[in-house]
């Protein structure tokens, strides 16, 4: 069983149930060569915190002594390791060294018989320079072998590998076919050559194509990804597990791994690291060591640094700054910068799991930031969902500090004393109507004052687009008090713009869809504000509490009365999670909706969205926040789908 605990986009913290306990992901599995153990396994488990390792069943099976021992005592006892052991099948070795004296059914049964927790199919390693036809045949063979392996796996979890090389259609087809086979973990295979050649942009395409086809409720392992430079990027794309033989290989070559890149001992002048392995050793000490001692030190360093990066990624998922971390890491090498830029091409796919908002501020780290799904979504929703207020004039302000409305309070007051105006800010995130200035990511983004060329061009394009769509008779850029003089000569209408009402309507439309504001506010509207901040807190209509505005992200939480209005205004399945009958009484009592009880839901629901929990006749049962998307709710067999805030008691 694989359960999602926390998520940020495709990145997630999960727990995987295995015969030797629960493995929390993201997790890095050090590769162990049973004939040559660089770091003792109890040290790996106890000191370095590696609760899972991966070893090669093929090596064990080919060594009569190891084979005999593994079969009689079991793998865990043989290795003296109490954590989770995953085994590989020998695909990579047979591919690299041409030793092909192994059959799929034999090696899968062998892995099962020696007590491997996660055993791997004998997949066919697809090389990046193969033709599409050859790759496609290899995918078919891999799929047939995975079906065979699923029949043989017993209590072992089965790793069914996605192959398909750099052909996105083949990757997706392979992944989709694997989703209907009884496998438990999905490594993405055939990517070692891409990583060795620093083709990280192709790696991005491969992971995305694979993720598109895979069942989202199964963990994804990136085979052979052992450099801490790529963990954040791979996790952002939804990889849950990694394995590293590199820590030992790099150590043999005198290479220290860091999240920013690799440093060779021969090029280094000092040791700047204070990990437990390096601590207390000078550069000269390490150079003077016997080779075996030096290799062991560097291997330990590589493991410490890798583990620290995995933990940093986990923290980023919890705290909401994974995008910032990825953008920083991808500046460690130009090839990773290409990968970051390639992410921008997958914005549509990434948007599907992009949360409504995050707790952390959005930091602009460079023009690539402009292609983040949070920012693209703002602009898209603005052009699709926003309704302009009916004023005579539009004034456009330059970007200032935030929130814009507070910063421009005096100017707006002066203008509204003279004419019927509405206000925009020309932001690099897109045109911002003044009433959206507290909404994520507008108020929560931190931008440099000096704009780069991409930002300037982006703003120009979006303002140009808006100029064709807006209904105002007069549109002017604010140029200080003289703007006011010009305006007073041109305008005729009396001021009508009410920023508070406009805020409620615009945020509702942006959050729930065009028309939501109208439906929610139909009647006598009363706004309750915070005495401390002056910000809107509660929205009452005809005396009923319909919405509360959140201070942190400027979006609404729904109240039952508000949800009823939305249910009447929007036909099913919009905004809804429909639950099975036996779930209804619990949700009416305010209990969460679990995945197994979801009948269906709106495909437009994104993580953290406010949703309507309804029964089979579309009656409102509860309101809450979605944790998962539609595909995920349908796939996971355990865990919460909607965190219910309020039940609609009968
Ligand atoms: N190790 C590194 N890449 C691969 C792969 O594609 N398949 C298997 N089974 N193991 C690997
Ligand atoms: Zn170190």
Tab-separated table of N, CA and C in Angstrom, residues 331-457:
chain	number	residue	atom	x	y	z
A	331	UNK	N	20.648	25.910	-11.443
A	331	UNK	CA	21.688	26.856	-11.841
A	331	UNK	C	23.075	26.301	-11.545
A	332	UNK	N	23.111	25.054	-11.058
A	332	UNK	CA	24.392	24.413	-10.746
A	332	UNK	C	25.128	23.938	-11.983
A	333	UNK	N	24.402	23.783	-13.087
A	333	UNK	CA	25.040	23.345	-14.325
A	333	UNK	C	24.183	23.805	-15.508
A	334	UNK	N	24.825	24.292	-16.571
A	334	UNK	CA	24.029	24.770	-17.720
A	334	UNK	C	23.080	23.708	-18.276
A	335	UNK	N	23.480	22.427	-18.198
A	335	UNK	CA	22.596	21.370	-18.716
A	335	UNK	C	21.349	21.232	-17.848
A	336	UNK	N	21.494	21.531	-16.563
A	336	UNK	CA	20.316	21.516	-15.688
A	336	UNK	C	19.449	22.743	-15.945
A	337	UNK	N	20.090	23.832	-16.341
A	337	UNK	CA	19.320	25.029	-16.690
A	337	UNK	C	18.450	24.742	-17.921
A	338	UNK	N	19.001	23.963	-18.840
A	338	UNK	CA	18.190	23.528	-19.982
A	338	UNK	C	16.991	22.704	-19.519
A	339	UNK	N	17.243	21.873	-18.517
A	339	UNK	CA	16.146	21.052	-17.983
A	339	UNK	C	15.074	21.947	-17.368
A	340	UNK	N	15.519	22.951	-16.627
A	340	UNK	CA	14.569	23.882	-16.004
A	340	UNK	C	13.734	24.578	-17.079
A	341	UNK	N	14.414	24.968	-18.153
A	341	UNK	CA	13.687	25.638	-19.240
A	341	UNK	C	12.714	24.672	-19.902
A	342	UNK	N	13.116	23.405	-19.988
A	342	UNK	CA	12.219	22.405	-20.586
A	342	UNK	C	10.959	22.225	-19.725
A	343	UNK	N	11.073	22.407	-18.424
A	343	UNK	CA	9.893	22.305	-17.557
A	343	UNK	C	8.790	23.233	-18.025
A	344	UNK	N	9.213	24.404	-18.520
A	344	UNK	CA	8.243	25.395	-18.993
A	344	UNK	C	7.379	24.860	-20.128
A	345	UNK	N	7.912	23.892	-20.900
A	345	UNK	CA	7.124	23.312	-21.996
A	345	UNK	C	6.034	22.377	-21.480
A	346	UNK	N	6.135	21.999	-20.213
A	346	UNK	CA	5.154	21.056	-19.666
A	346	UNK	C	4.210	21.738	-18.686
A	347	UNK	N	4.056	23.044	-18.854
A	347	UNK	CA	3.267	23.818	-17.904
A	347	UNK	C	1.837	23.280	-17.780
A	348	UNK	N	1.264	22.863	-18.906
A	348	UNK	CA	-0.125	22.393	-18.879
A	348	UNK	C	-0.254	21.139	-18.000
A	349	UNK	N	0.704	20.230	-18.148
A	349	UNK	CA	0.663	19.010	-17.339
A	349	UNK	C	0.929	19.325	-15.866
A	350	UNK	N	1.886	20.204	-15.634
A	350	UNK	CA	2.227	20.535	-14.245
A	350	UNK	C	1.081	21.277	-13.548
A	351	UNK	N	0.301	22.002	-14.351
A	351	UNK	CA	-0.801	22.767	-13.759
A	351	UNK	C	-1.865	21.861	-13.151
A	352	UNK	N	-1.989	20.645	-13.674
A	352	UNK	CA	-3.040	19.734	-13.204
A	352	UNK	C	-2.921	19.411	-11.718
A	353	UNK	N	-1.697	19.455	-11.200
A	353	UNK	CA	-1.501	19.141	-9.780
A	353	UNK	C	-1.014	20.361	-8.998
A	354	UNK	N	-0.969	21.491	-9.659
A	354	UNK	CA	-0.500	22.717	-8.996
A	354	UNK	C	-1.514	23.129	-7.925
A	355	UNK	N	-1.061	23.311	-6.688
A	355	UNK	CA	-2.037	23.684	-5.649
A	355	UNK	C	-2.597	25.088	-5.869
A	356	UNK	N	-3.764	25.324	-5.280
A	356	UNK	CA	-4.385	26.648	-5.390
A	356	UNK	C	-3.448	27.722	-4.854
A	357	UNK	N	-2.762	27.418	-3.751
A	357	UNK	CA	-1.808	28.378	-3.184
A	357	UNK	C	-0.809	27.625	-2.324
A	358	UNK	N	0.220	28.338	-1.899
A	358	UNK	CA	1.214	27.757	-0.986
A	358	UNK	C	1.400	28.685	0.204
A	359	UNK	N	1.909	28.107	1.309
A	359	UNK	CA	2.154	28.933	2.493
A	359	UNK	C	3.346	29.848	2.278
A	360	UNK	N	4.326	29.370	1.509
A	360	UNK	CA	5.563	30.118	1.344
A	360	UNK	C	5.418	31.203	0.281
A	361	UNK	N	6.206	32.264	0.386
A	361	UNK	CA	6.230	33.287	-0.662
A	361	UNK	C	6.772	32.690	-1.948
A	362	UNK	N	6.387	33.299	-3.062
A	362	UNK	CA	6.916	32.861	-4.353
A	362	UNK	C	8.082	33.778	-4.711
A	363	UNK	N	9.275	33.215	-4.735
A	363	UNK	CA	10.466	34.014	-5.041
A	363	UNK	C	10.793	33.937	-6.518
A	364	UNK	N	11.012	35.083	-7.122
A	364	UNK	CA	11.443	35.141	-8.520
A	364	UNK	C	12.950	34.922	-8.544
A	365	UNK	N	13.380	33.852	-9.232
A	365	UNK	CA	14.827	33.596	-9.266
A	365	UNK	C	15.431	33.857	-10.643
A	366	UNK	N	14.594	34.191	-11.611
A	366	UNK	CA	15.078	34.430	-12.973
A	366	UNK	C	13.912	34.266	-13.925
A	367	UNK	N	14.126	34.535	-15.222
A	367	UNK	CA	12.998	34.502	-16.164
A	367	UNK	C	12.275	33.155	-16.224
A	368	UNK	N	12.962	32.067	-15.838
A	368	UNK	CA	12.300	30.750	-15.853
A	368	UNK	C	11.113	30.728	-14.889
A	369	UNK	N	11.201	31.549	-13.839
A	369	UNK	CA	10.116	31.609	-12.856
A	369	UNK	C	8.785	31.971	-13.515
A	370	UNK	N	8.867	32.776	-14.586
A	370	UNK	CA	7.639	33.233	-15.247
A	370	UNK	C	6.843	32.083	-15.852
A	371	UNK	N	7.516	30.929	-16.028
A	371	UNK	CA	6.790	29.803	-16.622
A	371	UNK	C	6.338	28.780	-15.592
A	372	UNK	N	6.421	29.173	-14.332
A	372	UNK	CA	5.890	28.278	-13.302
A	372	UNK	C	4.376	28.190	-13.441
A	373	UNK	N	3.821	27.019	-13.127
A	373	UNK	CA	2.366	26.865	-13.271
A	373	UNK	C	1.560	27.863	-12.433
A	374	UNK	N	2.058	28.240	-11.258
A	374	UNK	CA	1.290	29.177	-10.416
A	374	UNK	C	1.113	30.514	-11.127
A	375	UNK	N	2.151	30.926	-11.842
A	375	UNK	CA	2.115	32.231	-12.503
A	375	UNK	C	1.326	32.152	-13.807
A	376	UNK	N	1.553	31.101	-14.572
A	376	UNK	CA	0.802	30.942	-15.825
A	376	UNK	C	-0.689	30.813	-15.522
A	377	UNK	N	-0.999	30.117	-14.431
A	377	UNK	CA	-2.414	29.954	-14.081
A	377	UNK	C	-3.058	31.298	-13.771
A	378	UNK	N	-2.333	32.148	-13.059
A	378	UNK	CA	-2.924	33.453	-12.748
A	378	UNK	C	-3.314	34.173	-14.037
A	379	UNK	N	-2.378	34.230	-14.975
A	379	UNK	CA	-2.654	34.974	-16.209
A	379	UNK	C	-3.794	34.309	-16.989
A	380	UNK	N	-3.761	32.980	-17.063
A	380	UNK	CA	-4.817	32.302	-17.829
A	380	UNK	C	-6.184	32.545	-17.201
A	381	UNK	N	-6.254	32.405	-15.887
A	381	UNK	CA	-7.550	32.627	-15.232
A	381	UNK	C	-7.994	34.074	-15.371
A	382	UNK	N	-7.038	34.972	-15.321
A	382	UNK	CA	-7.423	36.383	-15.487
A	382	UNK	C	-8.116	36.578	-16.833
A	383	UNK	N	-7.504	36.067	-17.897
A	383	UNK	CA	-8.100	36.297	-19.218
A	383	UNK	C	-9.387	35.479	-19.428
A	384	UNK	N	-9.498	34.345	-18.754
A	384	UNK	CA	-10.699	33.519	-18.956
A	384	UNK	C	-11.830	33.863	-17.996
A	385	UNK	N	-11.492	34.251	-16.776
A	385	UNK	CA	-12.531	34.307	-15.745
A	385	UNK	C	-12.878	35.708	-15.256
A	386	UNK	N	-11.965	36.638	-15.447
A	386	UNK	CA	-12.177	37.953	-14.832
A	386	UNK	C	-13.203	38.776	-15.599
A	387	UNK	N	-14.122	39.408	-14.864
A	387	UNK	CA	-15.092	40.319	-15.495
A	387	UNK	C	-14.774	41.757	-15.084
A	388	UNK	N	-14.578	42.600	-16.080
A	388	UNK	CA	-14.222	43.992	-15.794
A	388	UNK	C	-15.407	44.719	-15.181
A	389	UNK	N	-15.136	45.579	-14.194
A	389	UNK	CA	-16.255	46.366	-13.658
A	389	UNK	C	-16.668	47.436	-14.666
A	390	UNK	N	-17.863	47.935	-14.454
A	390	UNK	CA	-18.470	48.823	-15.436
A	390	UNK	C	-18.112	50.278	-15.119
A	391	UNK	N	-16.846	50.640	-15.273
A	391	UNK	CA	-16.468	52.036	-15.008
A	391	UNK	C	-16.064	52.701	-16.317
A	392	UNK	N	-15.964	54.025	-16.245
A	392	UNK	CA	-15.654	54.787	-17.464
A	392	UNK	C	-14.150	54.736	-17.776
A	393	UNK	N	-13.364	54.744	-16.691
A	393	UNK	CA	-11.919	54.924	-16.849
A	393	UNK	C	-11.158	53.726	-16.275
A	394	UNK	N	-10.012	53.447	-16.884
A	394	UNK	CA	-9.068	52.507	-16.268
A	394	UNK	C	-7.741	53.237	-16.086
A	395	UNK	N	-7.218	53.166	-14.870
A	395	UNK	CA	-5.887	53.735	-14.619
A	395	UNK	C	-4.917	52.590	-14.366
A	396	UNK	N	-3.776	52.652	-15.023
A	396	UNK	CA	-2.781	51.592	-14.850
A	396	UNK	C	-1.591	52.141	-14.066
A	397	UNK	N	-1.340	51.509	-12.925
A	397	UNK	CA	-0.188	51.892	-12.101
A	397	UNK	C	1.010	51.016	-12.438
A	398	UNK	N	2.189	51.577	-12.221
A	398	UNK	CA	3.396	50.751	-12.255
A	398	UNK	C	3.413	49.885	-11.007
A	399	UNK	N	4.225	48.823	-11.073
A	399	UNK	CA	4.346	47.934	-9.927
A	399	UNK	C	4.980	48.690	-8.743
A	400	UNK	N	4.422	48.429	-7.548
A	400	UNK	CA	4.978	49.041	-6.329
A	400	UNK	C	5.170	47.944	-5.306
A	401	UNK	N	5.342	48.344	-4.054
A	401	UNK	CA	5.371	47.310	-3.022
A	401	UNK	C	3.943	46.808	-2.810
A	402	UNK	N	3.822	45.745	-2.010
A	402	UNK	CA	2.545	45.050	-1.898
A	402	UNK	C	1.986	45.125	-0.489
A	403	UNK	N	0.676	44.970	-0.338
A	403	UNK	CA	-0.317	44.878	-1.409
A	403	UNK	C	-0.477	46.227	-2.121
A	404	UNK	N	-0.699	46.137	-3.407
A	404	UNK	CA	-0.734	47.343	-4.251
A	404	UNK	C	-1.767	48.358	-3.762
A	405	UNK	N	-2.928	47.841	-3.355
A	405	UNK	CA	-4.038	48.725	-2.970
A	405	UNK	C	-3.654	49.645	-1.821
A	406	UNK	N	-2.904	49.053	-0.880
A	406	UNK	CA	-2.513	49.874	0.266
A	406	UNK	C	-1.499	50.927	-0.173
A	407	UNK	N	-0.605	50.527	-1.031
A	407	UNK	CA	0.451	51.413	-1.495
A	407	UNK	C	-0.107	52.579	-2.336
A	408	UNK	N	-1.183	52.308	-3.063
A	408	UNK	CA	-1.785	53.316	-3.958
A	408	UNK	C	-3.053	53.938	-3.371
A	409	UNK	N	-3.233	53.764	-2.063
A	409	UNK	CA	-4.469	54.210	-1.428
A	409	UNK	C	-4.785	55.679	-1.709
A	410	UNK	N	-3.760	56.527	-1.535
A	410	UNK	CA	-3.990	57.958	-1.679
A	410	UNK	C	-4.344	58.329	-3.119
A	411	UNK	N	-3.582	57.796	-4.061
A	411	UNK	CA	-3.864	58.082	-5.474
A	411	UNK	C	-5.281	57.644	-5.838
A	412	UNK	N	-5.670	56.462	-5.371
A	412	UNK	CA	-6.996	55.953	-5.733
A	412	UNK	C	-8.087	56.842	-5.142
A	413	UNK	N	-7.856	57.275	-3.912
A	413	UNK	CA	-8.841	58.150	-3.270
A	413	UNK	C	-8.985	59.443	-4.071
A	414	UNK	N	-7.854	60.009	-4.481
A	414	UNK	CA	-7.880	61.261	-5.246
A	414	UNK	C	-8.606	61.083	-6.574
A	415	UNK	N	-8.331	59.980	-7.239
A	415	UNK	CA	-8.967	59.751	-8.543
A	415	UNK	C	-10.467	59.561	-8.366
A	416	UNK	N	-10.830	58.748	-7.342
A	416	UNK	CA	-12.255	58.452	-7.156
A	416	UNK	C	-13.052	59.680	-6.715
A	417	UNK	N	-12.385	60.686	-6.216
A	417	UNK	CA	-13.084	61.925	-5.888
A	417	UNK	C	-13.460	62.676	-7.161
A	418	UNK	N	-12.793	62.363	-8.244
A	418	UNK	CA	-12.984	63.111	-9.501
A	418	UNK	C	-13.778	62.335	-10.546
A	419	UNK	N	-13.464	61.018	-10.668
A	419	UNK	CA	-14.072	60.320	-11.811
A	419	UNK	C	-14.337	58.846	-11.546
A	420	UNK	N	-15.084	58.257	-12.467
A	420	UNK	CA	-15.538	56.877	-12.350
A	420	UNK	C	-14.445	55.953	-12.880
A	421	UNK	N	-13.544	55.555	-11.969
A	421	UNK	CA	-12.366	54.832	-12.442
A	421	UNK	C	-12.184	53.473	-11.775
A	422	UNK	N	-11.493	52.636	-12.504
A	422	UNK	CA	-11.028	51.357	-11.974
A	422	UNK	C	-9.502	51.361	-12.097
A	423	UNK	N	-8.824	50.439	-11.386
A	423	UNK	CA	-7.361	50.509	-11.308
A	423	UNK	C	-6.714	49.161	-11.581
A	424	UNK	N	-5.633	49.210	-12.313
A	424	UNK	CA	-4.838	48.014	-12.596
A	424	UNK	C	-3.394	48.269	-12.219
A	425	UNK	N	-2.675	47.181	-11.958
A	425	UNK	CA	-1.227	47.281	-11.813
A	425	UNK	C	-0.612	46.427	-12.912
A	426	UNK	N	0.387	46.995	-13.557
A	426	UNK	CA	1.071	46.281	-14.635
A	426	UNK	C	2.191	45.448	-14.006
A	427	UNK	N	1.862	44.184	-13.683
A	427	UNK	CA	2.829	43.324	-12.992
A	427	UNK	C	3.447	42.335	-13.972
A	428	UNK	N	4.617	41.818	-13.635
A	428	UNK	CA	5.213	40.794	-14.498
A	428	UNK	C	4.410	39.491	-14.443
A	429	UNK	N	3.543	39.369	-13.452
A	429	UNK	CA	2.702	38.170	-13.384
A	429	UNK	C	1.489	38.287	-14.302
A	430	UNK	N	1.217	39.506	-14.763
A	430	UNK	CA	0.059	39.749	-15.622
A	430	UNK	C	-0.623	41.018	-15.158
A	431	UNK	N	-1.679	41.450	-15.867
A	431	UNK	CA	-2.413	42.628	-15.403
A	431	UNK	C	-3.130	42.280	-14.099
A	432	UNK	N	-2.970	43.125	-13.100
A	432	UNK	CA	-3.607	42.842	-11.814
A	432	UNK	C	-4.651	43.902	-11.493
A	433	UNK	N	-5.941	43.550	-11.566
A	433	UNK	CA	-6.973	44.482	-11.106
A	433	UNK	C	-6.732	44.722	-9.620
A	434	UNK	N	-6.914	45.930	-9.190
A	434	UNK	CA	-6.504	46.286	-7.828
A	434	UNK	C	-7.171	45.397	-6.770
A	435	UNK	N	-8.371	44.907	-7.096
A	435	UNK	CA	-9.093	44.103	-6.098
A	435	UNK	C	-8.522	42.682	-5.966
A	436	UNK	N	-7.596	42.302	-6.857
A	436	UNK	CA	-6.967	40.975	-6.729
A	436	UNK	C	-5.594	41.064	-6.064
A	437	UNK	N	-5.320	42.204	-5.464
A	437	UNK	CA	-3.948	42.421	-4.983
A	437	UNK	C	-3.563	41.612	-3.752
A	438	UNK	N	-4.555	40.943	-3.127
A	438	UNK	CA	-4.195	40.136	-1.949
A	438	UNK	C	-4.209	38.651	-2.252
A	439	UNK	N	-4.535	38.306	-3.496
A	439	UNK	CA	-4.723	36.905	-3.864
A	439	UNK	C	-3.397	36.266	-4.274
A	440	UNK	N	-3.213	34.980	-3.903
A	440	UNK	CA	-2.030	34.237	-4.334
A	440	UNK	C	-2.022	34.123	-5.849
A	441	UNK	N	-0.916	34.265	-6.558
A	441	UNK	CA	0.415	34.564	-6.035
A	441	UNK	C	0.766	36.060	-6.082
A	442	UNK	N	-0.249	36.924	-6.255
A	442	UNK	CA	0.066	38.343	-6.456
A	442	UNK	C	0.759	38.946	-5.231
A	443	UNK	N	0.057	38.875	-4.081
A	443	UNK	CA	0.625	39.514	-2.883
A	443	UNK	C	1.810	38.731	-2.341
A	444	UNK	N	1.849	37.423	-2.635
A	444	UNK	CA	2.848	36.545	-2.015
A	444	UNK	C	4.108	36.404	-2.852
A	445	UNK	N	4.197	37.106	-3.987
A	445	UNK	CA	5.391	36.963	-4.816
A	445	UNK	C	6.386	38.074	-4.515
A	446	UNK	N	7.644	37.699	-4.534
A	446	UNK	CA	8.713	38.656	-4.256
A	446	UNK	C	9.551	38.774	-5.526
A	447	UNK	N	9.541	39.967	-6.113
A	447	UNK	CA	10.154	40.175	-7.431
A	447	UNK	C	11.312	41.153	-7.327
A	448	UNK	N	12.304	41.007	-8.196
A	448	UNK	CA	13.375	42.011	-8.195
A	448	UNK	C	12.842	43.319	-8.783
A	449	UNK	N	13.407	44.432	-8.372
A	449	UNK	CA	12.921	45.714	-8.899
A	449	UNK	C	13.271	45.887	-10.359
A	450	UNK	N	14.453	45.407	-10.741
A	450	UNK	CA	14.859	45.581	-12.137
A	450	UNK	C	14.363	44.392	-12.965
A	451	UNK	N	13.593	44.679	-13.992
A	451	UNK	CA	13.013	43.597	-14.791
A	451	UNK	C	13.984	43.098	-15.850
A	452	UNK	N	13.963	41.787	-16.120
A	452	UNK	CA	14.764	41.274	-17.225
A	452	UNK	C	13.956	41.369	-18.518
A	453	UNK	N	14.633	41.094	-19.619
A	453	UNK	CA	14.013	41.295	-20.927
A	453	UNK	C	12.749	40.436	-21.093
A	454	UNK	N	12.823	39.197	-20.645
A	454	UNK	CA	11.668	38.297	-20.780
A	454	UNK	C	10.464	38.842	-20.014
A	455	UNK	N	10.738	39.387	-18.819
A	455	UNK	CA	9.637	39.925	-18.019
A	455	UNK	C	9.018	41.127	-18.721
A	456	UNK	N	9.869	42.000	-19.260
A	456	UNK	CA	9.374	43.204	-19.945
A	456	UNK	C	8.515	42.803	-21.147
A	457	UNK	N	9.007	41.836	-21.911
A	457	UNK	CA	8.246	41.408	-23.090
A	457	UNK	C	6.928	40.738	-22.713
